[in-house]
PDB file of C-alpha atoms in Angstrom:
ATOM      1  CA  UNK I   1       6.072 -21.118 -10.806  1.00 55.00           C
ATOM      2  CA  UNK I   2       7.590 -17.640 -10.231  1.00 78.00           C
ATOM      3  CA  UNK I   3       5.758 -15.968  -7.937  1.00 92.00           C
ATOM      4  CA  UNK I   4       6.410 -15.002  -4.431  1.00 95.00           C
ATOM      5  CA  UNK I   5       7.175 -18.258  -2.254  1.00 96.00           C
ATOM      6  CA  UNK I   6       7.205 -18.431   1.458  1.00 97.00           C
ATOM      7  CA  UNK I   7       8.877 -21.093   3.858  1.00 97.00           C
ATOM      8  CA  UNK I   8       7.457 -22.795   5.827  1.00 97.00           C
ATOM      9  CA  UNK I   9       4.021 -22.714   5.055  1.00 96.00           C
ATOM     10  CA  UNK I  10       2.863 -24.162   8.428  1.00 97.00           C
ATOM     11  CA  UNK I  11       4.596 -24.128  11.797  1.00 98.00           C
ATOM     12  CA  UNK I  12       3.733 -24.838  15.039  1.00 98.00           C
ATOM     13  CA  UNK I  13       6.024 -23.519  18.210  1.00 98.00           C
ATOM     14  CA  UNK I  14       5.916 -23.174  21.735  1.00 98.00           C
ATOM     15  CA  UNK I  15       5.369 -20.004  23.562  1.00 97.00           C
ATOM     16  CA  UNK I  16       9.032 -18.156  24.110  1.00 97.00           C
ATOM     17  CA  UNK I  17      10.834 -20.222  21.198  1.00 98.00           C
ATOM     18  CA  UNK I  18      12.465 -18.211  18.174  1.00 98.00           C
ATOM     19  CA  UNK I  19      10.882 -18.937  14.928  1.00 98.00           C
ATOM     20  CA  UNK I  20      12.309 -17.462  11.728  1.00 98.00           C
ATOM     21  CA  UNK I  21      10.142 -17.177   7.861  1.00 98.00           C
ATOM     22  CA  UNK I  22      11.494 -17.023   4.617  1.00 98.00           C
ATOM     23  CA  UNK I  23      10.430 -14.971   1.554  1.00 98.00           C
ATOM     24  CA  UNK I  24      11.693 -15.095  -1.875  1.00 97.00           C
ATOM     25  CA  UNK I  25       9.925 -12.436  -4.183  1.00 95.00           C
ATOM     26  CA  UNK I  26       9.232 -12.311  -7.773  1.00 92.00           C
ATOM     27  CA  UNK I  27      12.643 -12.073  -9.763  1.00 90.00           C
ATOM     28  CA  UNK I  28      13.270  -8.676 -10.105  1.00 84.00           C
ATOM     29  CA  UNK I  29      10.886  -7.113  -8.059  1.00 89.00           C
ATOM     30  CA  UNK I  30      13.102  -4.339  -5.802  1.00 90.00           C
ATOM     31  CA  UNK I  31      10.129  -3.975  -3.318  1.00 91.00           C
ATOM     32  CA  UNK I  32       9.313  -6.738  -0.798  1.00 94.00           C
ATOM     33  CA  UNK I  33       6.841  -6.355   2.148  1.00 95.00           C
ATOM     34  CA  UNK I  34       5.369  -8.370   5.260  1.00 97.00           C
ATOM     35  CA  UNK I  35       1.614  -8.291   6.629  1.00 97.00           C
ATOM     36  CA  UNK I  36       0.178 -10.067   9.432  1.00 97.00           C
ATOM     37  CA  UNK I  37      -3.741 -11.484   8.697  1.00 97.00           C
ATOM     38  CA  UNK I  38      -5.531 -13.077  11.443  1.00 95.00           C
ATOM     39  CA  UNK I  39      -8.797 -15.072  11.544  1.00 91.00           C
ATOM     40  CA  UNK I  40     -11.336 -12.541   9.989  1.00 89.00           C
ATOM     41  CA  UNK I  41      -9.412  -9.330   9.483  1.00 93.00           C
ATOM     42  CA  UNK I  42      -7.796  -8.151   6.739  1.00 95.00           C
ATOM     43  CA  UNK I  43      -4.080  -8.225   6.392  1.00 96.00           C
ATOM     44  CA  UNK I  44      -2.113  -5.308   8.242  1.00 95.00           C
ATOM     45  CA  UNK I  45       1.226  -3.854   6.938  1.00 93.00           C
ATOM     46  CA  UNK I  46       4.483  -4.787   9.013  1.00 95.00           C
ATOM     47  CA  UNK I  47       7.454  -3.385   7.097  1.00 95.00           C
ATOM     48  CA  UNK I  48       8.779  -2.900   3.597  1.00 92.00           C
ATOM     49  CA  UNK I  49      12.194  -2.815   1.897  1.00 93.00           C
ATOM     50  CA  UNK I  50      13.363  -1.163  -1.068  1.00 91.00           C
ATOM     51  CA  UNK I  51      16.042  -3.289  -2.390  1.00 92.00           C
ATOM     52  CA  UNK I  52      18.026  -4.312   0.722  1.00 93.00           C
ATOM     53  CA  UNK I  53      16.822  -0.583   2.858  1.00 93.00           C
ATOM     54  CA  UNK I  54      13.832  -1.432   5.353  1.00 93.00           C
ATOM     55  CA  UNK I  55      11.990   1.641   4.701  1.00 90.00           C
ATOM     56  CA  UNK I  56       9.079   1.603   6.972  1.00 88.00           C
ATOM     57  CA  UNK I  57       8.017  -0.375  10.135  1.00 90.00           C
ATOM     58  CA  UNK I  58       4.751   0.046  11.618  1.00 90.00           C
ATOM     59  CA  UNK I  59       4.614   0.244  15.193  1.00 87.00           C
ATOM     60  CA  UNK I  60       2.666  -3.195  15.471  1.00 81.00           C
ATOM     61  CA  UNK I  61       6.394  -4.480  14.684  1.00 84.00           C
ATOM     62  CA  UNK I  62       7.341  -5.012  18.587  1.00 86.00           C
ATOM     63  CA  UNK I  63      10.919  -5.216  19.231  1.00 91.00           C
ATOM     64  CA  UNK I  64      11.016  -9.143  19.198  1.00 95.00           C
ATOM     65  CA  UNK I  65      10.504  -8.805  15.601  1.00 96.00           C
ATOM     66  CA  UNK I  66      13.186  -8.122  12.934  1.00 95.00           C
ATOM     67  CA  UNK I  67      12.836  -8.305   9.286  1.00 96.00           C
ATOM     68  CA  UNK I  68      15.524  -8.258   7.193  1.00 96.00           C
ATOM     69  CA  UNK I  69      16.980  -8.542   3.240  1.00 96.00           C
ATOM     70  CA  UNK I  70      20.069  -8.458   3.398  1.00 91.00           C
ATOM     71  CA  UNK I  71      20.919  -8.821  -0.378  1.00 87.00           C
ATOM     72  CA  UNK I  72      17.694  -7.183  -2.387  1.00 85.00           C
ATOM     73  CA  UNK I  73      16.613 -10.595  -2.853  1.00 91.00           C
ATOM     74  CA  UNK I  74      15.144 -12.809  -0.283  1.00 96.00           C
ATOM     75  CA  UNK I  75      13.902 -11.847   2.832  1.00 98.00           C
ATOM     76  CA  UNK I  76      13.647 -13.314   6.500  1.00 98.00           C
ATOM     77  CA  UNK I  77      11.229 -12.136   9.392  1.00 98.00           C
ATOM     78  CA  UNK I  78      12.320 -13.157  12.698  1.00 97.00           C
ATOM     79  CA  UNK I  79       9.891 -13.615  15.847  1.00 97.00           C
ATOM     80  CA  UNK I  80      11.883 -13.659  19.264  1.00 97.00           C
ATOM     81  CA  UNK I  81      10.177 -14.893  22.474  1.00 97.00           C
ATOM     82  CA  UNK I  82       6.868 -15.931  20.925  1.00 97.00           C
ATOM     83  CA  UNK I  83       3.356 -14.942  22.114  1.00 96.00           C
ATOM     84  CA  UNK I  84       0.077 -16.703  21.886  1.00 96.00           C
ATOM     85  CA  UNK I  85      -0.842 -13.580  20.378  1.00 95.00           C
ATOM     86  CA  UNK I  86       1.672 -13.894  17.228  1.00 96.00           C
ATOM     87  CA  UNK I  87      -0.210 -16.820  15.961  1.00 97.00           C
ATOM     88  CA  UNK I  88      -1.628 -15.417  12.665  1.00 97.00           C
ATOM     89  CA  UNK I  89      -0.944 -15.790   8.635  1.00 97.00           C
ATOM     90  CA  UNK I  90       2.662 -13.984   7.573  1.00 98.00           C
ATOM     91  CA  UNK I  91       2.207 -12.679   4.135  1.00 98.00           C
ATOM     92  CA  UNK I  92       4.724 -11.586   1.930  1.00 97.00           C
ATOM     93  CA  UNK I  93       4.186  -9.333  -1.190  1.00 95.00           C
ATOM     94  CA  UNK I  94       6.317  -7.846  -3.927  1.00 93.00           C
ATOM     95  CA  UNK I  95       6.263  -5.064  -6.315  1.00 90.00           C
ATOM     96  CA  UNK I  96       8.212  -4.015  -9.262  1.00 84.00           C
ATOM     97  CA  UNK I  97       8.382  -0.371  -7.686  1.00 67.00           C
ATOM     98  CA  UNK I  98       7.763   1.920 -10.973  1.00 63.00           C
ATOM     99  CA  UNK I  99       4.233   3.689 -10.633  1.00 52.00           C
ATOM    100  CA  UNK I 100       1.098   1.738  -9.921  1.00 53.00           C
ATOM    101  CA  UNK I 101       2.626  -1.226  -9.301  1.00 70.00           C
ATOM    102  CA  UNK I 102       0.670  -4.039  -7.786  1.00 81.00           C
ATOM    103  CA  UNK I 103       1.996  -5.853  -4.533  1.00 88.00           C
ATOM    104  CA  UNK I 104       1.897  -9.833  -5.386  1.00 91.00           C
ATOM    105  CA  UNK I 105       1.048 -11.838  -2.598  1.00 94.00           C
ATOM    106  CA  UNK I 106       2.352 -15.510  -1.563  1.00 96.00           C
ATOM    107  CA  UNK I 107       0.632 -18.440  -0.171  1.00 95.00           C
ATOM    108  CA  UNK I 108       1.598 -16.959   3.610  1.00 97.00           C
ATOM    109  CA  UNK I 109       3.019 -18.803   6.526  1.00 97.00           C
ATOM    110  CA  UNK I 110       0.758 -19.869   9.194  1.00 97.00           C
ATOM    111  CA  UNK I 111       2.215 -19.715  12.791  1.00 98.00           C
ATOM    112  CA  UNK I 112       0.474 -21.458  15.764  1.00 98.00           C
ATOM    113  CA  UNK I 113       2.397 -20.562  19.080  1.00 98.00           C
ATOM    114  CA  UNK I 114       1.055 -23.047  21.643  1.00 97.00           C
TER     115      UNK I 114
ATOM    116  CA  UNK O   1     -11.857   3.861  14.586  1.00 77.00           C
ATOM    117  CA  UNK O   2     -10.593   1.841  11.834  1.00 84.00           C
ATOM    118  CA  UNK O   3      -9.230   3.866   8.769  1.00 91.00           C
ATOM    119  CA  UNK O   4     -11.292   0.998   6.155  1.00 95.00           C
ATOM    120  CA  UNK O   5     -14.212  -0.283   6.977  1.00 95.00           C
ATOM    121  CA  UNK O   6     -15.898  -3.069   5.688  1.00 95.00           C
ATOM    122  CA  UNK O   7     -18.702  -5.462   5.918  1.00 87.00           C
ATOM    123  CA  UNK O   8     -17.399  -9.018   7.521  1.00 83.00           C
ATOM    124  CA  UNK O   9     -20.613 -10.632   5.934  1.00 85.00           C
ATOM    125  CA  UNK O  10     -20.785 -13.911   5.417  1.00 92.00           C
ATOM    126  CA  UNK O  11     -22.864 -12.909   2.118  1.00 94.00           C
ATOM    127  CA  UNK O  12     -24.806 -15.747   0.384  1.00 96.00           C
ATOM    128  CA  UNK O  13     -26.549 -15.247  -3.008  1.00 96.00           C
ATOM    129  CA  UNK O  14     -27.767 -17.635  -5.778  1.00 97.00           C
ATOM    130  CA  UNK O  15     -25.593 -18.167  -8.592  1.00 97.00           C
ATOM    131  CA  UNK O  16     -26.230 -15.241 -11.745  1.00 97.00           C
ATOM    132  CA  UNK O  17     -27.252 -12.698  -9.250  1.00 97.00           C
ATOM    133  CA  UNK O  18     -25.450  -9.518  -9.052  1.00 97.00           C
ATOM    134  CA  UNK O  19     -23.413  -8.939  -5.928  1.00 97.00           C
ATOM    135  CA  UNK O  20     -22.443  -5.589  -4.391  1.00 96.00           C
ATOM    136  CA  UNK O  21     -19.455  -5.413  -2.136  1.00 97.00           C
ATOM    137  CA  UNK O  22     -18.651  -1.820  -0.071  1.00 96.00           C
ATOM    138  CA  UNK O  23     -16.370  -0.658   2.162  1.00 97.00           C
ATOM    139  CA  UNK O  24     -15.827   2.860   3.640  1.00 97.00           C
ATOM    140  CA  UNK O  25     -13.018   4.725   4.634  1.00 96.00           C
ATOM    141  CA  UNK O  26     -12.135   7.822   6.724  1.00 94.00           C
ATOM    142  CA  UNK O  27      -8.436   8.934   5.417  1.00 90.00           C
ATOM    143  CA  UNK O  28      -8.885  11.131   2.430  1.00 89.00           C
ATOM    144  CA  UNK O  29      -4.962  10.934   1.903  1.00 87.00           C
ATOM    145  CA  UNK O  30      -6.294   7.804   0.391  1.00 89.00           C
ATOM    146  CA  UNK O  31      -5.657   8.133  -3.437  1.00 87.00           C
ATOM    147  CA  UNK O  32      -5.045   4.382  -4.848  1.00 88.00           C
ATOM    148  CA  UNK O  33      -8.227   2.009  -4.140  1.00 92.00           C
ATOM    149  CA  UNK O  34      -8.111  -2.550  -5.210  1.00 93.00           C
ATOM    150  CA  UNK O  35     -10.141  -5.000  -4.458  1.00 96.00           C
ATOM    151  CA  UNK O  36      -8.174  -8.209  -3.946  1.00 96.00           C
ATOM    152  CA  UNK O  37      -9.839 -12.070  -3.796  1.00 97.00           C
ATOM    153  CA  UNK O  38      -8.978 -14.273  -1.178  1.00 96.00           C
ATOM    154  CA  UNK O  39      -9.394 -17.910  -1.261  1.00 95.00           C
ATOM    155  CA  UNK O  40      -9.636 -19.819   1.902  1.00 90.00           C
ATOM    156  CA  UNK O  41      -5.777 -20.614   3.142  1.00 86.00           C
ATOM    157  CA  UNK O  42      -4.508 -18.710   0.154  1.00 90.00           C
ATOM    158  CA  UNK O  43      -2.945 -15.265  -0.192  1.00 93.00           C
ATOM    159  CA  UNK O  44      -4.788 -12.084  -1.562  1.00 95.00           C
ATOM    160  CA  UNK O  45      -4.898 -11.646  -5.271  1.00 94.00           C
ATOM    161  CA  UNK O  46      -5.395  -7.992  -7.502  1.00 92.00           C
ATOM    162  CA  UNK O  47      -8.601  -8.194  -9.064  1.00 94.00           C
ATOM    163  CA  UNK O  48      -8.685  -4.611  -9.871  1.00 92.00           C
ATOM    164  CA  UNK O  49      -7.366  -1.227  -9.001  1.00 90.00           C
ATOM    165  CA  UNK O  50      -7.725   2.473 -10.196  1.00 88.00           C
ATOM    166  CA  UNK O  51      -7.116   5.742  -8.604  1.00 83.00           C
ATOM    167  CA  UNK O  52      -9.693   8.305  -9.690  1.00 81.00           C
ATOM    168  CA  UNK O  53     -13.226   8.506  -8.758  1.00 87.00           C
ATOM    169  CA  UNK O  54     -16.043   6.721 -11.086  1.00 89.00           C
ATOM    170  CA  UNK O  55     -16.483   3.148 -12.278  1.00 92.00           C
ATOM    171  CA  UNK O  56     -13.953   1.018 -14.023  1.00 93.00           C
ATOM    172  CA  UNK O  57     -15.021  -2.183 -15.924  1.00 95.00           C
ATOM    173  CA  UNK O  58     -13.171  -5.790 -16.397  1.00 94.00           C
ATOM    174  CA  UNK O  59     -14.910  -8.452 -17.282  1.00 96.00           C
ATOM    175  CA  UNK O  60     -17.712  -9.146 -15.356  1.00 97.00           C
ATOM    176  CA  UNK O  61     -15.842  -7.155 -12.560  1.00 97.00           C
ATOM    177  CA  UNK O  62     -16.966  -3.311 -11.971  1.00 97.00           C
ATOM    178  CA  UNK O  63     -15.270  -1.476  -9.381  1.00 96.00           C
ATOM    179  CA  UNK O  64     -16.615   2.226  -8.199  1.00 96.00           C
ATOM    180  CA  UNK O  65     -15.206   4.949  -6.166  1.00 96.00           C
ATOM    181  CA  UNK O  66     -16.717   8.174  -4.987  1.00 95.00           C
ATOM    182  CA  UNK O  67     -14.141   9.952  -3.349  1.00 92.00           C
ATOM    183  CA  UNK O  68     -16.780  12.836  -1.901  1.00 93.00           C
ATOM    184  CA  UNK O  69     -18.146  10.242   0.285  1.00 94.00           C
ATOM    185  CA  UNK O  70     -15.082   7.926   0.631  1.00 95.00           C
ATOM    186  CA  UNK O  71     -16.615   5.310  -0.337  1.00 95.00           C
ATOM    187  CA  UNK O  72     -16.045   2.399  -2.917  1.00 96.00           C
ATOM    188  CA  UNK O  73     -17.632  -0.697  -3.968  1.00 97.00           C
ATOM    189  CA  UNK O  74     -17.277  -3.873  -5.869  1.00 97.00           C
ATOM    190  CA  UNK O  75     -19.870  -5.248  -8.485  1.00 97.00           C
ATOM    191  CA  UNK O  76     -19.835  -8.708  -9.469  1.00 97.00           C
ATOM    192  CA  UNK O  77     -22.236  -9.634 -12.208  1.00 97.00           C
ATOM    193  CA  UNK O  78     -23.271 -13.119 -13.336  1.00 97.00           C
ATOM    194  CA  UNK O  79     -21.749 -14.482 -10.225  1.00 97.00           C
ATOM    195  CA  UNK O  80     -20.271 -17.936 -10.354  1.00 97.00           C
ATOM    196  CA  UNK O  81     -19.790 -20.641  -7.607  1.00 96.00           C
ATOM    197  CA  UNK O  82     -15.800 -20.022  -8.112  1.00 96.00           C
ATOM    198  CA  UNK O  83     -16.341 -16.538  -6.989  1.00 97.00           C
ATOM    199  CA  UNK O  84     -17.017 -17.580  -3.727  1.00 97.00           C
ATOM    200  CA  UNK O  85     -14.337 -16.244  -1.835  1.00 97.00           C
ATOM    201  CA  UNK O  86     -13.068 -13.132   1.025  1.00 97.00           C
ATOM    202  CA  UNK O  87     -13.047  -9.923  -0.799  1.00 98.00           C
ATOM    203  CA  UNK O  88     -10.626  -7.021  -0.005  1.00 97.00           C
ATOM    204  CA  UNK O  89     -11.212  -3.656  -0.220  1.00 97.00           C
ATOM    205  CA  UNK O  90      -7.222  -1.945  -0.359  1.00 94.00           C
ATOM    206  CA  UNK O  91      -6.409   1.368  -0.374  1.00 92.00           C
ATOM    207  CA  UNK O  92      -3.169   3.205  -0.139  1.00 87.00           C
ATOM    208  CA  UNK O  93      -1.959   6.902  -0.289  1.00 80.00           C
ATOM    209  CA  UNK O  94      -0.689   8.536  -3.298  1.00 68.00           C
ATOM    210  CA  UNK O  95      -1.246   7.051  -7.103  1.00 61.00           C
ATOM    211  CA  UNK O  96       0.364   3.344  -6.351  1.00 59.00           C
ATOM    212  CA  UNK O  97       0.590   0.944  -3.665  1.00 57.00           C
ATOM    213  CA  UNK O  98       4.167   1.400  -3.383  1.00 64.00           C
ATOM    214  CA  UNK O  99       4.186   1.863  -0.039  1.00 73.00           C
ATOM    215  CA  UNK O 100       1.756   0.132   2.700  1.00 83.00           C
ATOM    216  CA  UNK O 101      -1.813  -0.869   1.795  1.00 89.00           C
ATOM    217  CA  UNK O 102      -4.318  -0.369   4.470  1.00 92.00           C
ATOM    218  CA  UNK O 103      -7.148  -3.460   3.948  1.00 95.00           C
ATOM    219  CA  UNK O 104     -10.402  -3.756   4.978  1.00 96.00           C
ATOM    220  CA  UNK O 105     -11.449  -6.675   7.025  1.00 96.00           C
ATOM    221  CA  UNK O 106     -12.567  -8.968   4.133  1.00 96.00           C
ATOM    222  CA  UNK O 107     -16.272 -10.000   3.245  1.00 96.00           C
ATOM    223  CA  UNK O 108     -16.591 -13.430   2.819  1.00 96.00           C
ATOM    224  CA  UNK O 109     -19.012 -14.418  -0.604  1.00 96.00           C
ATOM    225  CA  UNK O 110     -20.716 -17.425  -0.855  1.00 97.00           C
ATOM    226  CA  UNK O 111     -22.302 -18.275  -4.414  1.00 97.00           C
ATOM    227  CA  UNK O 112     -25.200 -20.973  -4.154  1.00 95.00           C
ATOM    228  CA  UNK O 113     -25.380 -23.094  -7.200  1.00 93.00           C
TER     229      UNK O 113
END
């Protein structure tokens, strides 16, 4: 299979622990961005890198989160000090970046903060 | 106000019928408009996409934007059981989703056998 995978898919924490996601995009793909979804909304946009540069954040990306790529290939997002309120689905996408390119999802990782 | 606004349903129509999805939005920066599938604990897929008002055919898939009233929709003829699913309207500015893609909230199908 070679589309995006995320890691874990499931994981339960307590509130205030560290929890950390992986993302490894399509091969090739130079653009890689994270969205939150929870129960009944639509996903929202977090951040996005072109090739290892994190190019936008949005401003629902407190300062316990940090995203990062650090080689144009995989990516990890980072939750410090977890909230009930984090619990959600953490989708990553890709995107070849040339003109109308489409955004490939993975399967998410669901995060339960007790 | 939300930028995209759509119908959470739950919608529930008898399989064959013709089903019309919608969703409104208020940013007319908007220029790129999908409609992604959901399946229940999976992530979005593209179904379609296009960036200039009118219809656009695939399949048994019809997707229609009217950019005068910012507004775009989602036909689904012959509907089949395996369309049930959450449907996405997606819209992003400028002519590709290179960037962010601002989602509606999803209106979850249900096709009755």
């Amino acid at each position: 299979d070679t589309g995006v995978s995320q890691d874990p898919r499931h994981k339960i924490t307590k509130r205030g622990q560290n929890v950390t996601f992986r993302c490894d995009p399509i091969s090739e793909h130079n653009r890689l961005y994270w969205y939150r979804q929870t129960l009944g909304q639509g996903p929202e946009f977090l951040t996005y890198f072109q090739n290892e540069a994190q190019l936008e954040k949005s401003r629902l990306l407190s300062n316990r989160f940090s995203a990062e790529r650090p080689k144009g290939s995989f990516s990890t997002l980072e939750i410090q000090r977890t909230e009930q309120g984090d619990s959600a689905m953490y989708l990553c996408a890709s995107s070849y970046g040339q003109d109308k390119e489409t955004q490939y999802f993975g399967p998410g990782t669901r995060l339960l903060v007790l | 106000q939300k930028e995209v606004e759509q119908d959470p349903g739950p919608l529930s129509v008898p399989e064959g019928a013709i089903v019309s999805l919608n969703c409104t939005y208020s940013n007319s920066a908007f220029q790129y408009f999908m409609w992604y599938r959901q399946y229940s604990r999976k992530g979005p897929e593209l179904l379609m996409y296009t960036y200039s008002s009118g219809n656009k055919e695939d399949g048994r898939f019809t997707a229609q934007v009217d950019k005068s009233s910012k507004y775009i929709s989602l036909f689904i003829r012959d509907s089949q059981p395996s369309d049930s699913a959450t449907y996405l309207c997606a819209m992003s500015p400028g002519y590709s989703s290179a960037s962010k893609i601002i989602f509606g909230s999803g209106t979850r199908l249900s096709i009755r056998p």
